[in-house]
JSON list of C-alpha atoms and ligand atoms in Angstrom, two decimals:
[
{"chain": "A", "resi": 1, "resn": "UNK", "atom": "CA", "xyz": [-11.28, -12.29, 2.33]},
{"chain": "A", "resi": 2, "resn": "UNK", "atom": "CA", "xyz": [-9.57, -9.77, 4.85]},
{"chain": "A", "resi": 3, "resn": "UNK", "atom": "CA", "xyz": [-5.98, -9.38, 2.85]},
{"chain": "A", "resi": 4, "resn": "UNK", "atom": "CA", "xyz": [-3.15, -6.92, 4.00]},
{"chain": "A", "resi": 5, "resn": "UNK", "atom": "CA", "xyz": [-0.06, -6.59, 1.48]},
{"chain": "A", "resi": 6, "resn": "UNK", "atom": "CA", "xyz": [2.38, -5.80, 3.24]},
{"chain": "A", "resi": 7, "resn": "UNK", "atom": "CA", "xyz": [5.91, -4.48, 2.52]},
{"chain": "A", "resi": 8, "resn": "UNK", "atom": "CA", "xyz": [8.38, -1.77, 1.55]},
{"chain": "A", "resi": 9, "resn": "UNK", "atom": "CA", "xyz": [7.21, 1.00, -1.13]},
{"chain": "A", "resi": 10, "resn": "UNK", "atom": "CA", "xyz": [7.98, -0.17, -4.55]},
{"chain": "A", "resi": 11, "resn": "UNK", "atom": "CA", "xyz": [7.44, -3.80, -4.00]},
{"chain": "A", "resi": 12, "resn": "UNK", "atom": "CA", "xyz": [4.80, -3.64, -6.46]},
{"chain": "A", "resi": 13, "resn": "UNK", "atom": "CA", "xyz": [1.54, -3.57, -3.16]},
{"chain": "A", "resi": 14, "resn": "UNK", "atom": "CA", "xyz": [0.16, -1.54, -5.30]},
{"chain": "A", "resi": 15, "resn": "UNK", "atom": "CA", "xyz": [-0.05, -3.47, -8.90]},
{"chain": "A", "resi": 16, "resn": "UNK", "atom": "CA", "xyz": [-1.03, -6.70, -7.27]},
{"chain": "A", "resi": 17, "resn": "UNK", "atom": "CA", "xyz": [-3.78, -5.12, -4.95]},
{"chain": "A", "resi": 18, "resn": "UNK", "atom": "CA", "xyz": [-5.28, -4.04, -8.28]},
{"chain": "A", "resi": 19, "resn": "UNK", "atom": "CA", "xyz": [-4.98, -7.17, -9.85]},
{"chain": "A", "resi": 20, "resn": "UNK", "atom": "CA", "xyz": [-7.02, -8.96, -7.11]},
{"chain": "A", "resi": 21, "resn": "UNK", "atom": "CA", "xyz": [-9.22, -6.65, -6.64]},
{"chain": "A", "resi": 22, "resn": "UNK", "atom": "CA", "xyz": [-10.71, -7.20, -10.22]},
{"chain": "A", "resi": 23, "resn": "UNK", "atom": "CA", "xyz": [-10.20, -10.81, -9.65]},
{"chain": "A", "resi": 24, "resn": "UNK", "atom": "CA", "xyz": [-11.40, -11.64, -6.22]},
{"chain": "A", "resi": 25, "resn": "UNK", "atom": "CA", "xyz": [-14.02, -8.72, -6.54]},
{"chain": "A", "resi": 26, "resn": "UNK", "atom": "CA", "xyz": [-13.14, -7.27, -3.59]},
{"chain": "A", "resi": 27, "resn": "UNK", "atom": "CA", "xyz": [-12.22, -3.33, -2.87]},
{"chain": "A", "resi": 28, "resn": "UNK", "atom": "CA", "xyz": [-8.48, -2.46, -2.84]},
{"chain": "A", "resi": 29, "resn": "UNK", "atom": "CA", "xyz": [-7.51, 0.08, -0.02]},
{"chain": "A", "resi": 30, "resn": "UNK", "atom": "CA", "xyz": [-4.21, 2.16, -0.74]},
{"chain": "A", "resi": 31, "resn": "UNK", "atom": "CA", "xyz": [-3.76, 5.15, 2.10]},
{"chain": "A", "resi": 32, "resn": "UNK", "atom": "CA", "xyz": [-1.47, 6.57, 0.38]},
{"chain": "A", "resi": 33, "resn": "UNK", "atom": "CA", "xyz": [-3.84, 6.55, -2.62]},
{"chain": "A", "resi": 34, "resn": "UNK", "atom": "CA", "xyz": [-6.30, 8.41, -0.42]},
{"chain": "A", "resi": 35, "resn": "UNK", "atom": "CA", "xyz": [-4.08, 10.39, 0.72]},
{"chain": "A", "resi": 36, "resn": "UNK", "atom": "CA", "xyz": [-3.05, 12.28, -2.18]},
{"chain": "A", "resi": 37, "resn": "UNK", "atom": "CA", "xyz": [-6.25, 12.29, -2.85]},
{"chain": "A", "resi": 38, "resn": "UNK", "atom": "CA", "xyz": [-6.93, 14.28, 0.39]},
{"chain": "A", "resi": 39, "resn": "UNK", "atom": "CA", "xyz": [-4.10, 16.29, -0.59]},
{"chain": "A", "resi": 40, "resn": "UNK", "atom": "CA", "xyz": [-5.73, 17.09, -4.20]},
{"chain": "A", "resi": 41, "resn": "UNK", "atom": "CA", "xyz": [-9.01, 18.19, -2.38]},
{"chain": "A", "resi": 42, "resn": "UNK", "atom": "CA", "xyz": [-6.91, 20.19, 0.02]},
{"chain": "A", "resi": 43, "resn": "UNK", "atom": "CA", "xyz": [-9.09, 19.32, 2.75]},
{"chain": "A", "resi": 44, "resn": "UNK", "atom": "CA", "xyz": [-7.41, 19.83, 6.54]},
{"chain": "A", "resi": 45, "resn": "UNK", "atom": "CA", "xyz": [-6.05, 16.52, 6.06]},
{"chain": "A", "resi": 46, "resn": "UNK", "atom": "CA", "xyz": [-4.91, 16.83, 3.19]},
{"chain": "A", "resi": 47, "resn": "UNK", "atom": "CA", "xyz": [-3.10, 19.67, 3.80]},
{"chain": "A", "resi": 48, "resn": "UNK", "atom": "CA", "xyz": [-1.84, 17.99, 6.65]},
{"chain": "A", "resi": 49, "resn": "UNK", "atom": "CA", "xyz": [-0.72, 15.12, 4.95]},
{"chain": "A", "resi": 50, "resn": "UNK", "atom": "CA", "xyz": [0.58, 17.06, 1.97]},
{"chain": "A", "resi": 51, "resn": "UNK", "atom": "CA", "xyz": [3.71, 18.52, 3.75]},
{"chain": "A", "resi": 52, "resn": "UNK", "atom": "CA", "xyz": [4.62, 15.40, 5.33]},
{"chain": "A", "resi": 53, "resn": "UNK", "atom": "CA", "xyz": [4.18, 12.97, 2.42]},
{"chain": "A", "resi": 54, "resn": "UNK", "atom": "CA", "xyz": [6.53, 14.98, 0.61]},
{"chain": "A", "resi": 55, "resn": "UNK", "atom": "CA", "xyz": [9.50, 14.49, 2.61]},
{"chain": "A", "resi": 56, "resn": "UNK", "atom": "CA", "xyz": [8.34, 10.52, 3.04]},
{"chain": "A", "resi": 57, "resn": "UNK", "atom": "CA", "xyz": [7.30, 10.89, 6.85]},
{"chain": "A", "resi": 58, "resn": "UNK", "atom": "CA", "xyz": [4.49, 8.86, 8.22]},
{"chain": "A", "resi": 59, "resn": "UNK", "atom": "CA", "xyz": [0.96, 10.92, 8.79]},
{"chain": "A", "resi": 60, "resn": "UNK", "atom": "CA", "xyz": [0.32, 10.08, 12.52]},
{"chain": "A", "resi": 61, "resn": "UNK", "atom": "CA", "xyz": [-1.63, 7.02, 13.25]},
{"chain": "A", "resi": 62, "resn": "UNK", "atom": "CA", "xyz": [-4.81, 8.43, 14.67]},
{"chain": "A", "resi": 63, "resn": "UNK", "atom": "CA", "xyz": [-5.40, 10.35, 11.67]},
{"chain": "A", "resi": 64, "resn": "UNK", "atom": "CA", "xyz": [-4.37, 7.47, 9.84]},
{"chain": "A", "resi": 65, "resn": "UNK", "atom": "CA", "xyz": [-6.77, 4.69, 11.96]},
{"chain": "A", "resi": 66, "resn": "UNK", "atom": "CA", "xyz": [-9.76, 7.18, 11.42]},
{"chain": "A", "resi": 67, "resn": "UNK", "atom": "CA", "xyz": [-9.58, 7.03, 7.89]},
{"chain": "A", "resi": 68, "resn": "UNK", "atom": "CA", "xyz": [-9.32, 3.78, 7.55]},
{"chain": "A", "resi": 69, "resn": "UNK", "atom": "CA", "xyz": [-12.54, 3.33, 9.89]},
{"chain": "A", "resi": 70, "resn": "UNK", "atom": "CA", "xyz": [-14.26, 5.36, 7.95]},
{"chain": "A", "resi": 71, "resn": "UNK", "atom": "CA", "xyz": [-13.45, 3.38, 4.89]},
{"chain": "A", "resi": 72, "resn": "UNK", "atom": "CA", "xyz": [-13.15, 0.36, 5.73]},
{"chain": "A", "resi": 73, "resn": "UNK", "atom": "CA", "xyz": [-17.27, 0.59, 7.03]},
{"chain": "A", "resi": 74, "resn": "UNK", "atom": "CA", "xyz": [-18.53, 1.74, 3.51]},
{"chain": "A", "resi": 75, "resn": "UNK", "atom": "CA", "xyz": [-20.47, -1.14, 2.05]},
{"chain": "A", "resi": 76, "resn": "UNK", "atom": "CA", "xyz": [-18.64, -2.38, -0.57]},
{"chain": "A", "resi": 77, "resn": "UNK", "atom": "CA", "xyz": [-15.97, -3.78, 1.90]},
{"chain": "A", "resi": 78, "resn": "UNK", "atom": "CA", "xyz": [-18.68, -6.14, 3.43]},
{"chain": "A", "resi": 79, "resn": "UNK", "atom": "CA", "xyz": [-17.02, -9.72, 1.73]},
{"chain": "A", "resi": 80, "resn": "UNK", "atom": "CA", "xyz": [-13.73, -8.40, 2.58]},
{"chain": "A", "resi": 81, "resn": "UNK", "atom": "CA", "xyz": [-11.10, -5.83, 1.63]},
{"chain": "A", "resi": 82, "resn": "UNK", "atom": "CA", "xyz": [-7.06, -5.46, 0.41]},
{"chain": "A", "resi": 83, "resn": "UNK", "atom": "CA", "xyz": [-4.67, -2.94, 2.56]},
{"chain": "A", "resi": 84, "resn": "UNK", "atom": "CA", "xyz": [-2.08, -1.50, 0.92]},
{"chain": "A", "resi": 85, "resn": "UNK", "atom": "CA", "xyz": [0.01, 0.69, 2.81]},
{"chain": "A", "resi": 86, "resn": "UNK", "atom": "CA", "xyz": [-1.51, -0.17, 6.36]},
{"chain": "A", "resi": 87, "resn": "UNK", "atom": "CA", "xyz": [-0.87, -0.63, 8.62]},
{"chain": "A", "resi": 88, "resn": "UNK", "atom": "CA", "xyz": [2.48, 0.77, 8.91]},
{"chain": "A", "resi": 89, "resn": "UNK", "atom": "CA", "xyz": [3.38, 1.30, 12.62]},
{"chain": "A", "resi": 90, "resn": "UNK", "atom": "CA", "xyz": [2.56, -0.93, 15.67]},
{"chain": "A", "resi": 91, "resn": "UNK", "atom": "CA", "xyz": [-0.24, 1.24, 16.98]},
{"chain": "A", "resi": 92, "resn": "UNK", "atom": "CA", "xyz": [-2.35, 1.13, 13.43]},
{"chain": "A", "resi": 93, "resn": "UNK", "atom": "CA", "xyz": [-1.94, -3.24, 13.34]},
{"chain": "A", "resi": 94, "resn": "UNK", "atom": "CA", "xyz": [-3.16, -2.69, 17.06]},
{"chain": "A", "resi": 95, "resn": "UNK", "atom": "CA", "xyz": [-6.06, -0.15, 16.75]},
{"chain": "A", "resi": 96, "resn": "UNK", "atom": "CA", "xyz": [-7.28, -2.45, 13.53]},
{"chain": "A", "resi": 97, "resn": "UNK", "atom": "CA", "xyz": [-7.15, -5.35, 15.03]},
{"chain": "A", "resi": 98, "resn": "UNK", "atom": "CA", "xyz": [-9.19, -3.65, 17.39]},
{"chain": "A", "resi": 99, "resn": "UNK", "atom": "CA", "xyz": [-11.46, -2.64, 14.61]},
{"chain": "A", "resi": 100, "resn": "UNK", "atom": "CA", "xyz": [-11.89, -6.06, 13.24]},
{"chain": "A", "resi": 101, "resn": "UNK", "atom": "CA", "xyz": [-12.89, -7.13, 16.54]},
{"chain": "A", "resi": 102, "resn": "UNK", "atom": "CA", "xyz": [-15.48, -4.63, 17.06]},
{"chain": "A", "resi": 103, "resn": "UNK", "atom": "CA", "xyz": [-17.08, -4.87, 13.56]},
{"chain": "A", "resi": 104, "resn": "UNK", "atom": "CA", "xyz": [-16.74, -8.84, 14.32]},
{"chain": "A", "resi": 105, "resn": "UNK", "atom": "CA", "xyz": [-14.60, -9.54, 11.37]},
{"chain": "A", "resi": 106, "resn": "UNK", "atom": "CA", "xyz": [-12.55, -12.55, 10.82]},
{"chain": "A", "resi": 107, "resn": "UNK", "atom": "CA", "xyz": [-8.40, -11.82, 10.87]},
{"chain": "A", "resi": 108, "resn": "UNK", "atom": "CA", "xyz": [-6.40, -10.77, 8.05]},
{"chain": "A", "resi": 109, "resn": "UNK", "atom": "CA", "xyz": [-3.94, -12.91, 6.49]},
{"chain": "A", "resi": 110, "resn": "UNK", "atom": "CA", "xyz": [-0.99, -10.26, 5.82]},
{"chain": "A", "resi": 111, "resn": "UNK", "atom": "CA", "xyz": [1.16, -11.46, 2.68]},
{"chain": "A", "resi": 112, "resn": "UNK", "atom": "CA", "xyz": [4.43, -9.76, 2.46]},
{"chain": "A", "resi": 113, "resn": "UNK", "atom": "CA", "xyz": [6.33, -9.20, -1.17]},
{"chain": "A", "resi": 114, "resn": "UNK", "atom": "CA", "xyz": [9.95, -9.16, -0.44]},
{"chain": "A", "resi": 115, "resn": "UNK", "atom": "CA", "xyz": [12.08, -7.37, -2.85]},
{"chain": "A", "resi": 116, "resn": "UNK", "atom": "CA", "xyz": [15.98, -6.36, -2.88]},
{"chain": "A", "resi": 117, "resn": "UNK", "atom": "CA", "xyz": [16.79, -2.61, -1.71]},
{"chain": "A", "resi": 118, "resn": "UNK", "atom": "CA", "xyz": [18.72, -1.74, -5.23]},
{"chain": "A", "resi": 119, "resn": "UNK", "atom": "CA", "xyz": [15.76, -3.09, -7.41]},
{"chain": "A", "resi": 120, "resn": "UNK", "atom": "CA", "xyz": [13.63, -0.93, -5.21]},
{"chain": "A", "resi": 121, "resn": "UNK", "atom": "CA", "xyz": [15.48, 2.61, -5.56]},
{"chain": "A", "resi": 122, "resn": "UNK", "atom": "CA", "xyz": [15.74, 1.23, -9.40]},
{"chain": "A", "resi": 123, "resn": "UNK", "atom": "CA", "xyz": [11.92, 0.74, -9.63]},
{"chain": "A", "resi": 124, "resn": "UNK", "atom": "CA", "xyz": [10.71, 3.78, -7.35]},
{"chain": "A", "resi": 125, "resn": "UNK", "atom": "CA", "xyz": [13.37, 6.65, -9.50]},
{"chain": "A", "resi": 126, "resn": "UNK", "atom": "CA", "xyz": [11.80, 5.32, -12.72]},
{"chain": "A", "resi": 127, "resn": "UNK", "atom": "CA", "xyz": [7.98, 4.74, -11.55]},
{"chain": "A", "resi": 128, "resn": "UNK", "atom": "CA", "xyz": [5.47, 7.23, -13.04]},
{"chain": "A", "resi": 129, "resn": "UNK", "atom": "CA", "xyz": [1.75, 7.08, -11.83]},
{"chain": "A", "resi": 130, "resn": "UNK", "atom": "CA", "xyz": [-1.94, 7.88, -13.35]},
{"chain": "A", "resi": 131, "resn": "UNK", "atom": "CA", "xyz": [-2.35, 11.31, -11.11]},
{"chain": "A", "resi": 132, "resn": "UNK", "atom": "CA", "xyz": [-6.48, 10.20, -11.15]},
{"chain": "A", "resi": 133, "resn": "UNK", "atom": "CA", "xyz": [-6.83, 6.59, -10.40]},
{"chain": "A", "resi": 134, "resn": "UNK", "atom": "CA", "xyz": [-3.23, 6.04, -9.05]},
{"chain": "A", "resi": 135, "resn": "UNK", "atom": "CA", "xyz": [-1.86, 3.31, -12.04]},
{"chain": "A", "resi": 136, "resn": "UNK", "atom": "CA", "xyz": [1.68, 2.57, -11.86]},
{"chain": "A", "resi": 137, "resn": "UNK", "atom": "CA", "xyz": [4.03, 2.63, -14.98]},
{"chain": "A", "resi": 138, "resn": "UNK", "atom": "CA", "xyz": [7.61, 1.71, -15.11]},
{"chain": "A", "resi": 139, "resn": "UNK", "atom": "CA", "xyz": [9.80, 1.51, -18.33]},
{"chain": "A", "resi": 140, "resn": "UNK", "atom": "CA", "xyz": [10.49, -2.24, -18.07]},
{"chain": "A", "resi": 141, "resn": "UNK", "atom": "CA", "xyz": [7.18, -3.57, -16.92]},
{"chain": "A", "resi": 142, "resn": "UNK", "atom": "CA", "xyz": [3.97, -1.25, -18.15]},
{"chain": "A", "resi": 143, "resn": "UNK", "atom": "CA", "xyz": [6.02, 1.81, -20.22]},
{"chain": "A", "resi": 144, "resn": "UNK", "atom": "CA", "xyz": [3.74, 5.00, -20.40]},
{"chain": "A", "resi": 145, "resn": "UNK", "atom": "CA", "xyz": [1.84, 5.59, -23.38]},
{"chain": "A", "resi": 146, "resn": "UNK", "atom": "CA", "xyz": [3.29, 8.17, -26.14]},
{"chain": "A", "resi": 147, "resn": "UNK", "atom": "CA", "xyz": [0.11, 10.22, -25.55]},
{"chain": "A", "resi": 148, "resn": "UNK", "atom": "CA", "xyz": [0.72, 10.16, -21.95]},
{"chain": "A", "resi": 149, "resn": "UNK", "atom": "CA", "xyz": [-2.55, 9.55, -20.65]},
{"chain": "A", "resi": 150, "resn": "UNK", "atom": "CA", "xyz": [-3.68, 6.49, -18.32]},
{"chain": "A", "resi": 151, "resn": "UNK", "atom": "CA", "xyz": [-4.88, 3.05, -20.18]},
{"chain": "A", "resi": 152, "resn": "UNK", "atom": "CA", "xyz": [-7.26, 2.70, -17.54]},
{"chain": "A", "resi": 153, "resn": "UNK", "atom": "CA", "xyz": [-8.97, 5.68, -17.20]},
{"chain": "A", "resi": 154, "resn": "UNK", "atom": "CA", "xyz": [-7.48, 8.53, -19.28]},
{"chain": "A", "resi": 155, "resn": "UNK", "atom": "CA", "xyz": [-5.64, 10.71, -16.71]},
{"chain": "A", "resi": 156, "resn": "UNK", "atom": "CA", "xyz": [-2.44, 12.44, -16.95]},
{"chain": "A", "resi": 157, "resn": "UNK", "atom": "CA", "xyz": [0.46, 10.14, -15.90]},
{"chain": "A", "resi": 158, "resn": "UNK", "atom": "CA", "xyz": [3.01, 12.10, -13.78]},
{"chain": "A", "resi": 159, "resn": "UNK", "atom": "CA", "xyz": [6.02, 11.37, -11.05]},
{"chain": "A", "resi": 160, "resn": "UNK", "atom": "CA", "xyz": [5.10, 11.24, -7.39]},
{"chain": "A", "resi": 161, "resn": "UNK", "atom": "CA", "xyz": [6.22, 14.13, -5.79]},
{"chain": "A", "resi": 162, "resn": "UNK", "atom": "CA", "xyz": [7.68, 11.71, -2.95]},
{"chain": "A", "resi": 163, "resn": "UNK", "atom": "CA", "xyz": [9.78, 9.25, -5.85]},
{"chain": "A", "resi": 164, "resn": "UNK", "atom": "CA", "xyz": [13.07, 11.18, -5.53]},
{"chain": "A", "resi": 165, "resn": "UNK", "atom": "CA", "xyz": [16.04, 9.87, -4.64]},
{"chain": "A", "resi": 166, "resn": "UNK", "atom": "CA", "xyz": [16.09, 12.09, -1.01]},
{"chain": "A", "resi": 167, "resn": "UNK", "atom": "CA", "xyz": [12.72, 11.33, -0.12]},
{"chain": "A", "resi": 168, "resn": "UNK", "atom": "CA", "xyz": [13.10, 7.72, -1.42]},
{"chain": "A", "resi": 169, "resn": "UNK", "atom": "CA", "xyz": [15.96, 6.95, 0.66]},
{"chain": "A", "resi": 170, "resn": "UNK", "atom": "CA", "xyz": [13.91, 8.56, 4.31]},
{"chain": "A", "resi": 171, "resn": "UNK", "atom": "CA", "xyz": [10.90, 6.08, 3.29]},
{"chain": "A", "resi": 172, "resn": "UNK", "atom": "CA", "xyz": [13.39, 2.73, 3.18]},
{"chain": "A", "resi": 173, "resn": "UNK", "atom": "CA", "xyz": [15.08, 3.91, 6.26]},
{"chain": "A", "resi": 174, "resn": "UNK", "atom": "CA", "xyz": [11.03, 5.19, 8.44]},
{"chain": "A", "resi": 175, "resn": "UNK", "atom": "CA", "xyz": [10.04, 1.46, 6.43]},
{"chain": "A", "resi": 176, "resn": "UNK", "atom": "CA", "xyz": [13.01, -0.43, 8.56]},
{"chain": "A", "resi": 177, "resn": "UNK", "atom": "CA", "xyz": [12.55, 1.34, 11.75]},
{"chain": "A", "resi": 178, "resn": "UNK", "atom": "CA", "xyz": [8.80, 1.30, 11.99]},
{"chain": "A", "resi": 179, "resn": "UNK", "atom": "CA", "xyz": [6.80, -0.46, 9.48]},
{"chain": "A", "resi": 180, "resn": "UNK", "atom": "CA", "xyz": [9.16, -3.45, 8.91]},
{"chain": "A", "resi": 181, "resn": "UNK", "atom": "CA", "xyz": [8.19, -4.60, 13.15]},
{"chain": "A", "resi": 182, "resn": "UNK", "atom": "CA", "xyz": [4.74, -5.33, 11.84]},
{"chain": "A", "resi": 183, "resn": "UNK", "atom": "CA", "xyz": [5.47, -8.14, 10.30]},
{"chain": "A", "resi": 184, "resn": "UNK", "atom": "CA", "xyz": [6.13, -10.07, 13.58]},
{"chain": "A", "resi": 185, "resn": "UNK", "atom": "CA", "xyz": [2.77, -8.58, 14.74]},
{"chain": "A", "resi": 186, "resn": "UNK", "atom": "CA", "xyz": [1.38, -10.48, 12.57]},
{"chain": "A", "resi": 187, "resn": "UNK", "atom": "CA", "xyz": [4.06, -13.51, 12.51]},
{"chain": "A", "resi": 188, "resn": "UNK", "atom": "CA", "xyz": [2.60, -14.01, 15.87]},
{"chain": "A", "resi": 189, "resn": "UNK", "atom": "CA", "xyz": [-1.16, -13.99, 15.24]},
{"chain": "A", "resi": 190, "resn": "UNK", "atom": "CA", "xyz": [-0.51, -16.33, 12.32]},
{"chain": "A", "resi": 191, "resn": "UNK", "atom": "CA", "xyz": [-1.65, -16.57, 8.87]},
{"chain": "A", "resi": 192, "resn": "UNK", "atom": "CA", "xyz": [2.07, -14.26, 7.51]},
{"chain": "A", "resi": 193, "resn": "UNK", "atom": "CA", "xyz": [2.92, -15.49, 4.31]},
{"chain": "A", "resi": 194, "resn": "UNK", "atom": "CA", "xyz": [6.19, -14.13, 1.80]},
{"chain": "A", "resi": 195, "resn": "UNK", "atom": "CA", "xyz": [6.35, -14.19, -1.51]},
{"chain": "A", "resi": 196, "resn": "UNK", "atom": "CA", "xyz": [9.76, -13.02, -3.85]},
{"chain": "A", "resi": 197, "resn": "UNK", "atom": "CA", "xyz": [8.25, -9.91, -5.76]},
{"chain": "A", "resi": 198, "resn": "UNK", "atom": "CA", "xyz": [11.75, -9.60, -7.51]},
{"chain": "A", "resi": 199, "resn": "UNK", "atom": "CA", "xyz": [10.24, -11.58, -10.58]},
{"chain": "A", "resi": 200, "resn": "UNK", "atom": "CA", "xyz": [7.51, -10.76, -13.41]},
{"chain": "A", "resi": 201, "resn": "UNK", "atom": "CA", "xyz": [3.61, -9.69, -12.21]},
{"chain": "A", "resi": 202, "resn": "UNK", "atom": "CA", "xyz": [2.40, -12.21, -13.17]},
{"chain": "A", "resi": 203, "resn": "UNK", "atom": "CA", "xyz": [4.86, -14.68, -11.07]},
{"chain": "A", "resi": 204, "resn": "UNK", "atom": "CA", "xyz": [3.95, -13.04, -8.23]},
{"chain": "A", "resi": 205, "resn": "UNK", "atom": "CA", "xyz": [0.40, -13.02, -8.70]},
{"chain": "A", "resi": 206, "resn": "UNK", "atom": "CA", "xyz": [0.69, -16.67, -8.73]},
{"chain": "A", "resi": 207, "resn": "UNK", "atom": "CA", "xyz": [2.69, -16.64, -5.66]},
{"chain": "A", "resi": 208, "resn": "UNK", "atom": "CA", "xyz": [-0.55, -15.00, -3.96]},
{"chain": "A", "resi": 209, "resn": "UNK", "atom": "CA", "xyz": [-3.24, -16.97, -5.33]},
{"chain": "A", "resi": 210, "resn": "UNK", "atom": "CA", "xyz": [-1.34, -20.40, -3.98]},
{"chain": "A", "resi": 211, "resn": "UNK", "atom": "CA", "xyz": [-1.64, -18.84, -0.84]},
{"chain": "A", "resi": 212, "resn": "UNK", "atom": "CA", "xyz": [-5.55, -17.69, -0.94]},
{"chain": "A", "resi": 213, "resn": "UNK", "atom": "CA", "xyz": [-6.44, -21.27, -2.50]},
{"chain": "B", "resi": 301, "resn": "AMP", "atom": "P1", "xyz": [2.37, 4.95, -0.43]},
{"chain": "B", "resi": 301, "resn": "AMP", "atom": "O1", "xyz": [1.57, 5.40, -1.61]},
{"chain": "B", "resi": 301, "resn": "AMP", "atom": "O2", "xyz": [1.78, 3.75, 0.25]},
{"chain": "B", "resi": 301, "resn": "AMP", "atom": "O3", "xyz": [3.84, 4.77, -0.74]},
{"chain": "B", "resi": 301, "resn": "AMP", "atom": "O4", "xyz": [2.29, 6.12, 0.66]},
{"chain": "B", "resi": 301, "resn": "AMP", "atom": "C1", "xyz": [2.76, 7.42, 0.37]},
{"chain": "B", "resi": 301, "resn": "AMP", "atom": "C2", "xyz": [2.92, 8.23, 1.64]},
{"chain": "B", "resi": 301, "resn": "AMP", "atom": "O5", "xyz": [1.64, 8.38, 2.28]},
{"chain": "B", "resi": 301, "resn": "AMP", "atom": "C3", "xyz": [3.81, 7.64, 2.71]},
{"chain": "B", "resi": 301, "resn": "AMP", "atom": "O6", "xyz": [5.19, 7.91, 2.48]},
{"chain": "B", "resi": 301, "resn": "AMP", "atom": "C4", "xyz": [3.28, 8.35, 3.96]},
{"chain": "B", "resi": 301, "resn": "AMP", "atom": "O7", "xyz": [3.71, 9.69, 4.00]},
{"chain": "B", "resi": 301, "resn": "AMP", "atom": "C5", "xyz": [1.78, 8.37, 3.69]},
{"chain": "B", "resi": 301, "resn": "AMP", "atom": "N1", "xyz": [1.11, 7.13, 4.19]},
{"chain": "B", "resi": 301, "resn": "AMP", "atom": "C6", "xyz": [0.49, 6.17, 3.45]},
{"chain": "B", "resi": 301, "resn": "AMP", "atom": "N2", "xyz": [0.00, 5.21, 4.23]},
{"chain": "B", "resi": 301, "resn": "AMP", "atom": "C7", "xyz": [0.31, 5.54, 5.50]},
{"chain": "B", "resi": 301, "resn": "AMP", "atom": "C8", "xyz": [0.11, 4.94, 6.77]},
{"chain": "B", "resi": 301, "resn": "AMP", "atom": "N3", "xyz": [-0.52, 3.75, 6.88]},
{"chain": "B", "resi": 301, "resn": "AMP", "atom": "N4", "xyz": [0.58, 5.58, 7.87]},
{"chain": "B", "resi": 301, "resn": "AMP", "atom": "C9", "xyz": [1.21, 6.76, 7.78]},
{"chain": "B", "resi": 301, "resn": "AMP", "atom": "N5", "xyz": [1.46, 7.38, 6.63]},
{"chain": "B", "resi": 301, "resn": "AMP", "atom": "C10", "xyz": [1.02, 6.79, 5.48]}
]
């Protein structure tokens, strides 16, 4: 299964790319995850990516399309793969599709979790993530421990640099004026499904399933 979630940040990509990943066995791909990541090992594109993540601007898309060609050839995406985060511009749907096509894989079905803009800025100013494996917490839905350290793998839970109300607001508006013409990218190629993400995780883990069944 070739999945892309698609959508605006804080629609929750993240929590239900995790959840079928460990259900669907297949490998969950978050740029943005491998980004900071990048940034942590202060590699060049890292550093690169560092400066630009932090004021919520898009790292260009041939860095960006590299990465993921890198990745998405390791061998554990073989039965398939989850995006999360990408594409996010025209030219990245484009240059993977062109991808696909050369590694002869079958098309992705893109699923995209709408949620309101005030429940977003609500969920993104409160949001706290595992700084190692990237787990989201959030006061309503999975509050963070009183010893502070991931559930899942023991790291120390911190705020994104980027989840402040400044940068928040640039990544809506770069979301609506490049990422959000994806969607009929994919609207036209078929298989673009929405679901309403403005309900519990588990209600919208449903939503997904009905649609892979
Ligand atoms: P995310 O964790 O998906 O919210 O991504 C955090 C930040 O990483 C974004 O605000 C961008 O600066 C960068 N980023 C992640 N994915 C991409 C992408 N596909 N294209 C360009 N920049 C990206």
């Amino acid at each position: 299964m070739h999945l892309i979630l698609f959508g605006a940040p804080g629609v929750g990509k993240g929590t239900q790319a995790k959840l079928i990943s460990k259900n669907f066995g297949i490998p969950q791909i978050s740029t943005g995850d491998m980004l900071r990541a990048a940034a942590k090992s202060k590699s060049e594109l890292g550093r690169q990516a560092k400066k630009l993540m932090s004021k919520g601007e898009l790292v260009p898309d041939d860095l960006m399309l590299n990465l993921i060609k890198e990745r998405i050839q390791q061998p554990d995406c073989v039965k398939g793969f989850i995006l999360d985060g990408f594409p996010r511009t025209i030219p990245q749907a484009e240059g993977l599709s062109q991808l696909m096509q050369e590694m002869q894989q079958p098309p992705f079905i893109c699923i995209e979790i709408q949620v309101p803009e005030d429940v977003i800025i609500e969920r993104l100013t409160s949001r706290k993530i595992c700084e190692n494996c990237g787990q989201d917490y959030n006061p309503k839905v999975k509050p963070v421990p009183s010893d502070g350290k991931c559930t899942v793998c023991g790291g120390n839970i911190v705020t994104r640099h980027d989840d402040n109300r400044e940068t928040i607001k640039n990544r809506l508006q770069i979301y609506k004026s490049q990422t959000a013409r994806v969607k009929q990218f994919y609207k036209e190629r078929g298989k673009f499904y929405s679901v309403d993400g403005n309900t519990t995780v588990d209600k919208v883990y449903d939503q997904i399933t009905n649609i892979l069944k």
